[in-house]
PDB file of C-alpha atoms and ligand atoms in Angstrom:
ATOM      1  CA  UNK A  30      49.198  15.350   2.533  1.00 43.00           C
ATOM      2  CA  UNK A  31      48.874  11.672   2.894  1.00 44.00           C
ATOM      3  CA  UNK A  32      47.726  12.058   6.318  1.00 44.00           C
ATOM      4  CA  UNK A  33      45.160  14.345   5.699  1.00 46.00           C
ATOM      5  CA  UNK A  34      44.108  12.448   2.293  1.00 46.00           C
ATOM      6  CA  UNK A  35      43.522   9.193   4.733  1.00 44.00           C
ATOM      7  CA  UNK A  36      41.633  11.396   7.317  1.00 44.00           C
ATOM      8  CA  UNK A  37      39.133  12.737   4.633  1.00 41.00           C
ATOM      9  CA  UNK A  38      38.688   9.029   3.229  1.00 43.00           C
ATOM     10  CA  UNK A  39      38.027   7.740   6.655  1.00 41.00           C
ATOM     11  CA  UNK A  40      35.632  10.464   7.786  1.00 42.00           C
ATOM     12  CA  UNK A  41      33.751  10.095   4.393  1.00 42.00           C
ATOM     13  CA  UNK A  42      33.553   6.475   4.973  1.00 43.00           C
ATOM     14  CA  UNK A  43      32.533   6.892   8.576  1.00 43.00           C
ATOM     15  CA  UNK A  44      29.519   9.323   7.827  1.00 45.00           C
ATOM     16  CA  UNK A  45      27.461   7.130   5.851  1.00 45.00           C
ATOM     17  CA  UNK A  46      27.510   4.287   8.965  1.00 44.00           C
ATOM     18  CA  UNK A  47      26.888   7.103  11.338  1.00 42.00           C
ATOM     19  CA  UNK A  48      24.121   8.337   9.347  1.00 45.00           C
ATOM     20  CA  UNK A  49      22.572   4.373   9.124  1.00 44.00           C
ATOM     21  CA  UNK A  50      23.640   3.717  12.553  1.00 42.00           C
ATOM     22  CA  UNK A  51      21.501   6.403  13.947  1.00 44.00           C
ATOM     23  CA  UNK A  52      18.368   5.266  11.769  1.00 50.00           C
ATOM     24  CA  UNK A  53      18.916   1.794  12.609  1.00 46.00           C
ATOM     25  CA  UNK A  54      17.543   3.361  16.459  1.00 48.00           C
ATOM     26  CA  UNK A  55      14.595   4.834  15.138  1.00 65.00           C
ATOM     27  CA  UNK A  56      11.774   3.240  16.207  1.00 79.00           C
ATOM     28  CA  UNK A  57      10.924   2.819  13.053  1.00 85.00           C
ATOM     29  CA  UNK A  58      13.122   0.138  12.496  1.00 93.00           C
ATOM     30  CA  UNK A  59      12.118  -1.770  15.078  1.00 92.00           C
ATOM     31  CA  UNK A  60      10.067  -5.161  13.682  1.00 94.00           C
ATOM     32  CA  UNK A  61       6.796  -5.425  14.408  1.00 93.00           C
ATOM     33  CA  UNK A  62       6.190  -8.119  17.808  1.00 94.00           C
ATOM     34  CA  UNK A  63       3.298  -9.589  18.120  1.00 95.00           C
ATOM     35  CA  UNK A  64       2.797  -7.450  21.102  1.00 95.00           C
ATOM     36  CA  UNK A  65       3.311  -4.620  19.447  1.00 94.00           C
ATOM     37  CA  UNK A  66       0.948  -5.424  16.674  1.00 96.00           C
ATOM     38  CA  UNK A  67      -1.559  -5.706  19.269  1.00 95.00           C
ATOM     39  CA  UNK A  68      -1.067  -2.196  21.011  1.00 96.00           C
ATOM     40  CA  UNK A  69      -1.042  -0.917  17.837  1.00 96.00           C
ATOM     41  CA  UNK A  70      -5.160   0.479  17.407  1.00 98.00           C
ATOM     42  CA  UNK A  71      -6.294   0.339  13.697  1.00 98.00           C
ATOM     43  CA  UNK A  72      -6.503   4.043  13.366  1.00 98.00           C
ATOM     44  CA  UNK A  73      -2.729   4.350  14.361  1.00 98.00           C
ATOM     45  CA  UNK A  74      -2.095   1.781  11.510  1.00 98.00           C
ATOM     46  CA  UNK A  75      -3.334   3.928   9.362  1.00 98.00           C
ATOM     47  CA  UNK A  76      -1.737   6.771  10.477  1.00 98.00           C
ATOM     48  CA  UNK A  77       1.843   5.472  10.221  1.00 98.00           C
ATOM     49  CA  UNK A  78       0.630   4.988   6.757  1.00 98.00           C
ATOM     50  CA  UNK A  79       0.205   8.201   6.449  1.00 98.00           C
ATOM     51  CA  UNK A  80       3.214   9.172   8.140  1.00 98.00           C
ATOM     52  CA  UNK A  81       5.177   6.816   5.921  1.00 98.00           C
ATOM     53  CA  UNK A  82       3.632   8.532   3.011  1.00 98.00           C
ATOM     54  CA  UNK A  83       4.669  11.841   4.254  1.00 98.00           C
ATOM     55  CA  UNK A  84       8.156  10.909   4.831  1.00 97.00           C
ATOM     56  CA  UNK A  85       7.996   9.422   1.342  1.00 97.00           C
ATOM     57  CA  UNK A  86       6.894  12.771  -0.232  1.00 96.00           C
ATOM     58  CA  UNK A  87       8.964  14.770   1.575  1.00 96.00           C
ATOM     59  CA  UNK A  88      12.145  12.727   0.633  1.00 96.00           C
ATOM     60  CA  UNK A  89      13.021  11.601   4.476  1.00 95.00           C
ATOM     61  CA  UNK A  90      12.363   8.301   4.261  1.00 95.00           C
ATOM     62  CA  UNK A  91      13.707   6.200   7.268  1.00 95.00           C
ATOM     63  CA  UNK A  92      17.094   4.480   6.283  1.00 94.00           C
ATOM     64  CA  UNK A  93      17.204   0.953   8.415  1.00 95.00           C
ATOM     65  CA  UNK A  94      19.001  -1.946   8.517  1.00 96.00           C
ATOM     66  CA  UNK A  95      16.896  -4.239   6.172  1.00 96.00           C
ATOM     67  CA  UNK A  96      19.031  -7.535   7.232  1.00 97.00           C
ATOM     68  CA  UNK A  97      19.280  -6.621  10.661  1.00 96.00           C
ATOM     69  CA  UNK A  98      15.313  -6.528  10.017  1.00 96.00           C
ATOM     70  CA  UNK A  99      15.234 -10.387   7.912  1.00 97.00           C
ATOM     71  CA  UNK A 100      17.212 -11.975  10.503  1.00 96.00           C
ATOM     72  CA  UNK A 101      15.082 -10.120  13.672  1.00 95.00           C
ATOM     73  CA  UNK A 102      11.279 -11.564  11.315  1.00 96.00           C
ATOM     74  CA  UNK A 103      12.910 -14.706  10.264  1.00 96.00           C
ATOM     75  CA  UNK A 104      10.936 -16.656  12.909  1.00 96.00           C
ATOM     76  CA  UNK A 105       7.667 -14.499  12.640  1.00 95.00           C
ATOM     77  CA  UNK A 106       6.084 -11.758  11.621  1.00 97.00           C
ATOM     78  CA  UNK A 107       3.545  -9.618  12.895  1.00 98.00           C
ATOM     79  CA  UNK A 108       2.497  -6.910   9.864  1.00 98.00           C
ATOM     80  CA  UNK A 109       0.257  -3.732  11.159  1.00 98.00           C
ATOM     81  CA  UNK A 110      -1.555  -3.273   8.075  1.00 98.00           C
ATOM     82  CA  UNK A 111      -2.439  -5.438   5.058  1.00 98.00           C
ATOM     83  CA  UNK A 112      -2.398  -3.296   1.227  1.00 98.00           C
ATOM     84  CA  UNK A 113      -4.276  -4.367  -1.990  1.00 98.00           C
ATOM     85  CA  UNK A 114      -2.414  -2.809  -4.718  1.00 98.00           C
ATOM     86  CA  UNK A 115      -1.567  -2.733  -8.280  1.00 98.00           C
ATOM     87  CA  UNK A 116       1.018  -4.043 -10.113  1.00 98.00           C
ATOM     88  CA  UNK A 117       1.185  -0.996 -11.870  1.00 98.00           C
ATOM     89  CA  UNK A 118       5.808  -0.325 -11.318  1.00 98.00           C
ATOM     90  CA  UNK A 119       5.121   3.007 -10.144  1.00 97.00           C
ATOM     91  CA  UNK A 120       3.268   2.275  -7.030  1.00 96.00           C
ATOM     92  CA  UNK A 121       5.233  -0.344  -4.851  1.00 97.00           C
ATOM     93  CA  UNK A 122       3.622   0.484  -1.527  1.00 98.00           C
ATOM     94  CA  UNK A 123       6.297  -0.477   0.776  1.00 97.00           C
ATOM     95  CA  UNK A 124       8.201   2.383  -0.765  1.00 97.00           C
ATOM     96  CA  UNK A 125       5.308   5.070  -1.562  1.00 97.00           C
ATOM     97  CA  UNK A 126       4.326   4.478   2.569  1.00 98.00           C
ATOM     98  CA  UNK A 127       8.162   3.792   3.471  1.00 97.00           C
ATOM     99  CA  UNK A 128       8.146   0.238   5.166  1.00 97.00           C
ATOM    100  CA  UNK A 129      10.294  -1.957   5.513  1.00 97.00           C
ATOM    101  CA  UNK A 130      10.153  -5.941   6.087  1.00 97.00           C
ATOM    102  CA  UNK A 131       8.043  -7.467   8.361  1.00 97.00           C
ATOM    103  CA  UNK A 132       5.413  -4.474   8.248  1.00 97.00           C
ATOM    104  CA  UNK A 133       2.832  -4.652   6.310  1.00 98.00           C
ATOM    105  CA  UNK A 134       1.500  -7.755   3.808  1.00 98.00           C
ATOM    106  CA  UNK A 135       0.833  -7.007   0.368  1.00 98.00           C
ATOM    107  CA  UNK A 136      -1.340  -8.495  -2.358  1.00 98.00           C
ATOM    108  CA  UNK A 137      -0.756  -6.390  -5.877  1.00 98.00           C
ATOM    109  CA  UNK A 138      -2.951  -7.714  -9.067  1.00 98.00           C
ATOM    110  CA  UNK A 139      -4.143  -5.246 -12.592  1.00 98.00           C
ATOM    111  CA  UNK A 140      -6.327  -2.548 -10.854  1.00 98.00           C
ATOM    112  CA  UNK A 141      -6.247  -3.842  -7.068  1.00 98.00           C
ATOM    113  CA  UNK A 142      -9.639  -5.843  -7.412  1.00 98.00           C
ATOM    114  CA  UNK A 143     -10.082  -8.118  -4.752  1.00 98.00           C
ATOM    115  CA  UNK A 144     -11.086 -12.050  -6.015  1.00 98.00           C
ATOM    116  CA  UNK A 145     -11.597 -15.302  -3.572  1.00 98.00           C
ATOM    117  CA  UNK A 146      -7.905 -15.972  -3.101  1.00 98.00           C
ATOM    118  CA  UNK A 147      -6.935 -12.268  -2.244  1.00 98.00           C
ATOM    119  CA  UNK A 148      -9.981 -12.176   0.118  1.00 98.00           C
ATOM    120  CA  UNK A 149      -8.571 -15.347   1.540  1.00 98.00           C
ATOM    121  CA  UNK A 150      -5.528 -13.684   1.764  1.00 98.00           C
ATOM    122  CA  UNK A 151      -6.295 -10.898   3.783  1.00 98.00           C
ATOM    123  CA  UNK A 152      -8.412 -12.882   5.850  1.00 98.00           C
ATOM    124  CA  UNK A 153      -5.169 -14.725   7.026  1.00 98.00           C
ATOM    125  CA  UNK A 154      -3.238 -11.358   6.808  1.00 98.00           C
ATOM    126  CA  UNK A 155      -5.896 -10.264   9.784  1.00 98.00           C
ATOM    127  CA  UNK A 156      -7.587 -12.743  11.603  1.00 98.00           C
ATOM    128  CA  UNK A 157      -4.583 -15.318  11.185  1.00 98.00           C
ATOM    129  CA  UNK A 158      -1.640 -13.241  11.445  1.00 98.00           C
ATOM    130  CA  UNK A 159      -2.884 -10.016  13.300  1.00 98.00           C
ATOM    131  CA  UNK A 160      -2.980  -7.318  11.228  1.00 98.00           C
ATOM    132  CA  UNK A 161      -4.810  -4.287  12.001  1.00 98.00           C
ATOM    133  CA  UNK A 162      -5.782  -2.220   8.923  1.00 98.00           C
ATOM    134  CA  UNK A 163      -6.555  -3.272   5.366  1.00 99.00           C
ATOM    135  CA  UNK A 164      -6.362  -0.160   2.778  1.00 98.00           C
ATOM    136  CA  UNK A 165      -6.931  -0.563  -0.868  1.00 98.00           C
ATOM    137  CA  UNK A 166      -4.758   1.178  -2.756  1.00 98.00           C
ATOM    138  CA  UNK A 167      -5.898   2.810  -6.052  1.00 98.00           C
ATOM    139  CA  UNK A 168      -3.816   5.150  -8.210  1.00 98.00           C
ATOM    140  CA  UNK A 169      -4.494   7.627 -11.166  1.00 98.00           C
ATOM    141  CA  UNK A 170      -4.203   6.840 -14.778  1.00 98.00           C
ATOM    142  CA  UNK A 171      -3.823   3.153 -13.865  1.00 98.00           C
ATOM    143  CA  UNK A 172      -4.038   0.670 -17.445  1.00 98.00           C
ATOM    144  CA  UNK A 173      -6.562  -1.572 -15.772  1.00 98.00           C
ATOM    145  CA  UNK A 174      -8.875   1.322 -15.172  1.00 98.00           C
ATOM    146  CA  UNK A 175      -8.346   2.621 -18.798  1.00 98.00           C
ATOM    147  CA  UNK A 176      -9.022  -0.917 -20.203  1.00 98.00           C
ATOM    148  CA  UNK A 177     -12.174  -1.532 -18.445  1.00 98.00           C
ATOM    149  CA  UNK A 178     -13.021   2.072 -19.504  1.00 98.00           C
ATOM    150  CA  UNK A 179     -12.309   0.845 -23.366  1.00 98.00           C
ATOM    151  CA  UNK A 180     -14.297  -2.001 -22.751  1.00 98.00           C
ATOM    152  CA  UNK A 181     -10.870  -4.486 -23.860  1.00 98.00           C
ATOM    153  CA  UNK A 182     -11.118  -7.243 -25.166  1.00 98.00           C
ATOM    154  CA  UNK A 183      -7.683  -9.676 -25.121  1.00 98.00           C
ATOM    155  CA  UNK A 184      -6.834 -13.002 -23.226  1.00 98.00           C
ATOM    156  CA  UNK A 185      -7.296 -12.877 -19.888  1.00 98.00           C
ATOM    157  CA  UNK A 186      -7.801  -9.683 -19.571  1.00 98.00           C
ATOM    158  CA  UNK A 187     -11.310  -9.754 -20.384  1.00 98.00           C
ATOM    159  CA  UNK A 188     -12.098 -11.573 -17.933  1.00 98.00           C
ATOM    160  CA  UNK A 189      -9.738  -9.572 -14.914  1.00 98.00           C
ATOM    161  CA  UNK A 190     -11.664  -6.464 -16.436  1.00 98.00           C
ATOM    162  CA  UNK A 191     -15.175  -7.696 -15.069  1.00 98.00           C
ATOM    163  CA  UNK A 192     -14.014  -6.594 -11.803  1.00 98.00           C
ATOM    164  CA  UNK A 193     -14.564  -3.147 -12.434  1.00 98.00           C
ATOM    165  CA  UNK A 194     -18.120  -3.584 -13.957  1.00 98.00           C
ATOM    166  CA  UNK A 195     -19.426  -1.557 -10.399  1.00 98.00           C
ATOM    167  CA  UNK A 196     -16.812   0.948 -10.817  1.00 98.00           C
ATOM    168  CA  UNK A 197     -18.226   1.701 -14.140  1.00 98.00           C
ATOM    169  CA  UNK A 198     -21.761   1.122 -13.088  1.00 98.00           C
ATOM    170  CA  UNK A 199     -21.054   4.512 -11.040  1.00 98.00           C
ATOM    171  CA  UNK A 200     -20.647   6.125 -14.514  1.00 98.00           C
ATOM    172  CA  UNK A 201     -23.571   8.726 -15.560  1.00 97.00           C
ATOM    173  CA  UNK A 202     -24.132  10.469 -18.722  1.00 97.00           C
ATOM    174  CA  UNK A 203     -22.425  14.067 -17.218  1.00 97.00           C
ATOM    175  CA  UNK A 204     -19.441  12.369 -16.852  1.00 98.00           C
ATOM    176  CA  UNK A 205     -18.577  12.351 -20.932  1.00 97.00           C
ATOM    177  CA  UNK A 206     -17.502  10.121 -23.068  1.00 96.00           C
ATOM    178  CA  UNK A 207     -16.576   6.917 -22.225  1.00 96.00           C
ATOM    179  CA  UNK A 208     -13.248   6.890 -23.458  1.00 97.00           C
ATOM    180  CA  UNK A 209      -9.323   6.034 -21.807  1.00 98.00           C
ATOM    181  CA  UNK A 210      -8.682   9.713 -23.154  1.00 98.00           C
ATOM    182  CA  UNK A 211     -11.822  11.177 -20.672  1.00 98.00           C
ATOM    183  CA  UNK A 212      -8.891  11.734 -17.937  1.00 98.00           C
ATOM    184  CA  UNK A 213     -11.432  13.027 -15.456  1.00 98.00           C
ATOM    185  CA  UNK A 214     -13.755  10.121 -16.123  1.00 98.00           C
ATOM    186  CA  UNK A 215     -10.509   7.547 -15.370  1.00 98.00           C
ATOM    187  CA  UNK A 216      -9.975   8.853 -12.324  1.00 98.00           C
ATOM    188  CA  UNK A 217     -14.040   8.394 -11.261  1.00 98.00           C
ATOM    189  CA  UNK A 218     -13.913   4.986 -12.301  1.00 98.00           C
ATOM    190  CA  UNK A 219     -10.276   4.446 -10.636  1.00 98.00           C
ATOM    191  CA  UNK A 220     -11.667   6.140  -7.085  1.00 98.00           C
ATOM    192  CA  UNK A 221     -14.662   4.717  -7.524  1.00 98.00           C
ATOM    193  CA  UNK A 222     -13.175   0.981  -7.508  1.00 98.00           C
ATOM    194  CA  UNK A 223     -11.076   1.814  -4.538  1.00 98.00           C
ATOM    195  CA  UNK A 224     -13.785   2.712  -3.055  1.00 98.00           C
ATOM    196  CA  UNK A 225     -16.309  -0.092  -3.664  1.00 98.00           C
ATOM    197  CA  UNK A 226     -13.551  -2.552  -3.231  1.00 98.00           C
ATOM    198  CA  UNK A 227     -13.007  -1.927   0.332  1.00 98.00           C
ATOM    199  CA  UNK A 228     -16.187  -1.398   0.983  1.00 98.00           C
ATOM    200  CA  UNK A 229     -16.896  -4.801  -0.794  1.00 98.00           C
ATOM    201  CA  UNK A 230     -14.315  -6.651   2.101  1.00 98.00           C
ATOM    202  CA  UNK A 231     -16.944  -7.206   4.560  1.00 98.00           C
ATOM    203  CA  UNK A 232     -19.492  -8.261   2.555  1.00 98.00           C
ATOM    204  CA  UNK A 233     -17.801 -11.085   0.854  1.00 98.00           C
ATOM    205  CA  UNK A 234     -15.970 -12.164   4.093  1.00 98.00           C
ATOM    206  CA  UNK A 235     -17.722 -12.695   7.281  1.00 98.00           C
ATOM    207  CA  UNK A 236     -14.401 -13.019   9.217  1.00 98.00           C
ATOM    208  CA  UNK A 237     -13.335  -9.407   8.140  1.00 98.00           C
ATOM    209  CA  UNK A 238     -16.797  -8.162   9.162  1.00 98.00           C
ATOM    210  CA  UNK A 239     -16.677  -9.858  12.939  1.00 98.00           C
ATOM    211  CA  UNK A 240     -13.459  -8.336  13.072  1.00 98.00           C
ATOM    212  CA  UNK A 241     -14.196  -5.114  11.677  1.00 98.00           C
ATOM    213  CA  UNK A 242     -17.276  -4.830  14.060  1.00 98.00           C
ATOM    214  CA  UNK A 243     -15.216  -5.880  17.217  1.00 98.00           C
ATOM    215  CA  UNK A 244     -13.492  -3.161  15.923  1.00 98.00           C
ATOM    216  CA  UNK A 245     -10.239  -4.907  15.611  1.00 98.00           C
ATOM    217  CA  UNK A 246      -9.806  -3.969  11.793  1.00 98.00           C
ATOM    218  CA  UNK A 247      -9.951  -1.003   9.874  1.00 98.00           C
ATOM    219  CA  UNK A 248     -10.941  -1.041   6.049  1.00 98.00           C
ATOM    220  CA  UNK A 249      -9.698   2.431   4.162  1.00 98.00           C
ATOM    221  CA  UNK A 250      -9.603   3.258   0.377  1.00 98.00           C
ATOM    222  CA  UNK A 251      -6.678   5.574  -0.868  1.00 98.00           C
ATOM    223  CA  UNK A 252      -5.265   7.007  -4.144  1.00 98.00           C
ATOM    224  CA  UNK A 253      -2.158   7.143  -4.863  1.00 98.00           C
ATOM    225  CA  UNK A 254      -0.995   9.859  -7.405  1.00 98.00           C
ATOM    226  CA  UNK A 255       1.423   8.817  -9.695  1.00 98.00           C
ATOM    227  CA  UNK A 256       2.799  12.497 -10.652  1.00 97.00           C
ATOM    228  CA  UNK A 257       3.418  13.603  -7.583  1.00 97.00           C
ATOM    229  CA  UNK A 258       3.956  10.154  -4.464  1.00 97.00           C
ATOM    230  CA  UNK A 259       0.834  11.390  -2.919  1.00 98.00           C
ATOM    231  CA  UNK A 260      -1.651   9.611  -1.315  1.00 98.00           C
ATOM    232  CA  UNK A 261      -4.389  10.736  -0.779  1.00 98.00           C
ATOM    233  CA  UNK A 262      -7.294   8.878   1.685  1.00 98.00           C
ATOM    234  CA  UNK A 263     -10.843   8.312   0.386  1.00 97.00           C
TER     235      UNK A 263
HETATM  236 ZN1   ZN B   9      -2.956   0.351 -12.075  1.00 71.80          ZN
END
């Protein structure tokens, strides 16, 4: 009984590290080189975004070692892809495209607008430190959104909320009310912001444009939907 009380304990212990020992081959634990950054075309950054999104959905997501993956990045770091977020809790995008450190950078701020020091940022993200793709990553029924909608007024936030004056400048008279509550109208402005934000990148930076023309950088828009881990690319 004791003997076969020990076996069980020891075979349930031993599954788990068999299970992480296996993932920890996948290639999709291995870091990012620089080399590797560099063979990797922008349109395959974005598609292991997509992947990562799948395996997300789907509940598969890879299971690596993540301190394996500090100490193998500690001396550099070579991200594929570069994501403007929100800081909205329910859309971390390391987790809603399944990454893991040393992949991809992030900059996260109240309705992933895009200001000087975030442009800056993923200037050095790509030109500096070699990443591929830039996606801007929008979700539905997102606060900022809603507040711009409501035309808010409080602290700091009125002036953040200025950043999605040509969101709502997309806005025309069959599209209702103007009103947080006008769900479908929400998600126009929300899209639309995505949208005009990446499409905003090259215009306000000539070093993402030269490198977007050389064809070195891709610029995509994506929603993310917060009832279901979708995302879905504009
Ligand atoms: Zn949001």
């Amino acid at each position: 009984m004791i003997t076969r009380r020990l076996f069980c304990g020891c075979l349930a212990a031993a599954l788990p590290f068999a299970s992480t020992a296996v993932h920890a081959q996948s290639s999709e634990c291995a870091v990012f080189t620089p080399e590797r950054q560099k063979a990797t075309a922008p349109d395959e950054a974005i598609a292991r975004l997509r992947a990562g999104n799948e395996r997300f959905m789907t509940g598969k997501p890879v299971n690596c070692d993540l301190i394996a993956q500090v100490k193998q990045t500690a001396s550099n770091q070579s991200p594929f892809a570069a994501i403007v977020g929100c800081i909205d809790s329910r859309v971390p995008p390391e987790l809603v495209f399944d990454q893991r450190i040393g992949d991809v950078f992030c900059a996260r701020v109240a309705g992933n607008c895009v200001n000087t020091d975030i442009i800056g940022s993923l200037e050095y993200s790509t030109r500096v430190a070699g990443a591929r793709a830039i996606v801007v990553l929008g979700h539905n029924f997102c606060g900022a959104i809603k507040s711009a909608v409501d035309d808010v007024k409080l602290g700091n936030i009125t002036a953040l909320l200025k950043n999605f004056r040509p969101a709502l400048a997309t806005l025309k008279p069959s599209d209702g009310h103007r009103d947080s509550h006008n769900v479908a109208l929400v998600q126009k402005v929300a899209e639309a912001n995505a949208r005009l934000t990446a499409a905003s990148l090259p215009k306000r930076s000539r070093i993402i444009r030269a490198l977007v023309d050389a064809g070195e950088v891709k610029i995509a828009a994506a929603m993310h939907d917060i009832t279901t881990g979708q995302v879905t690319w504009l």
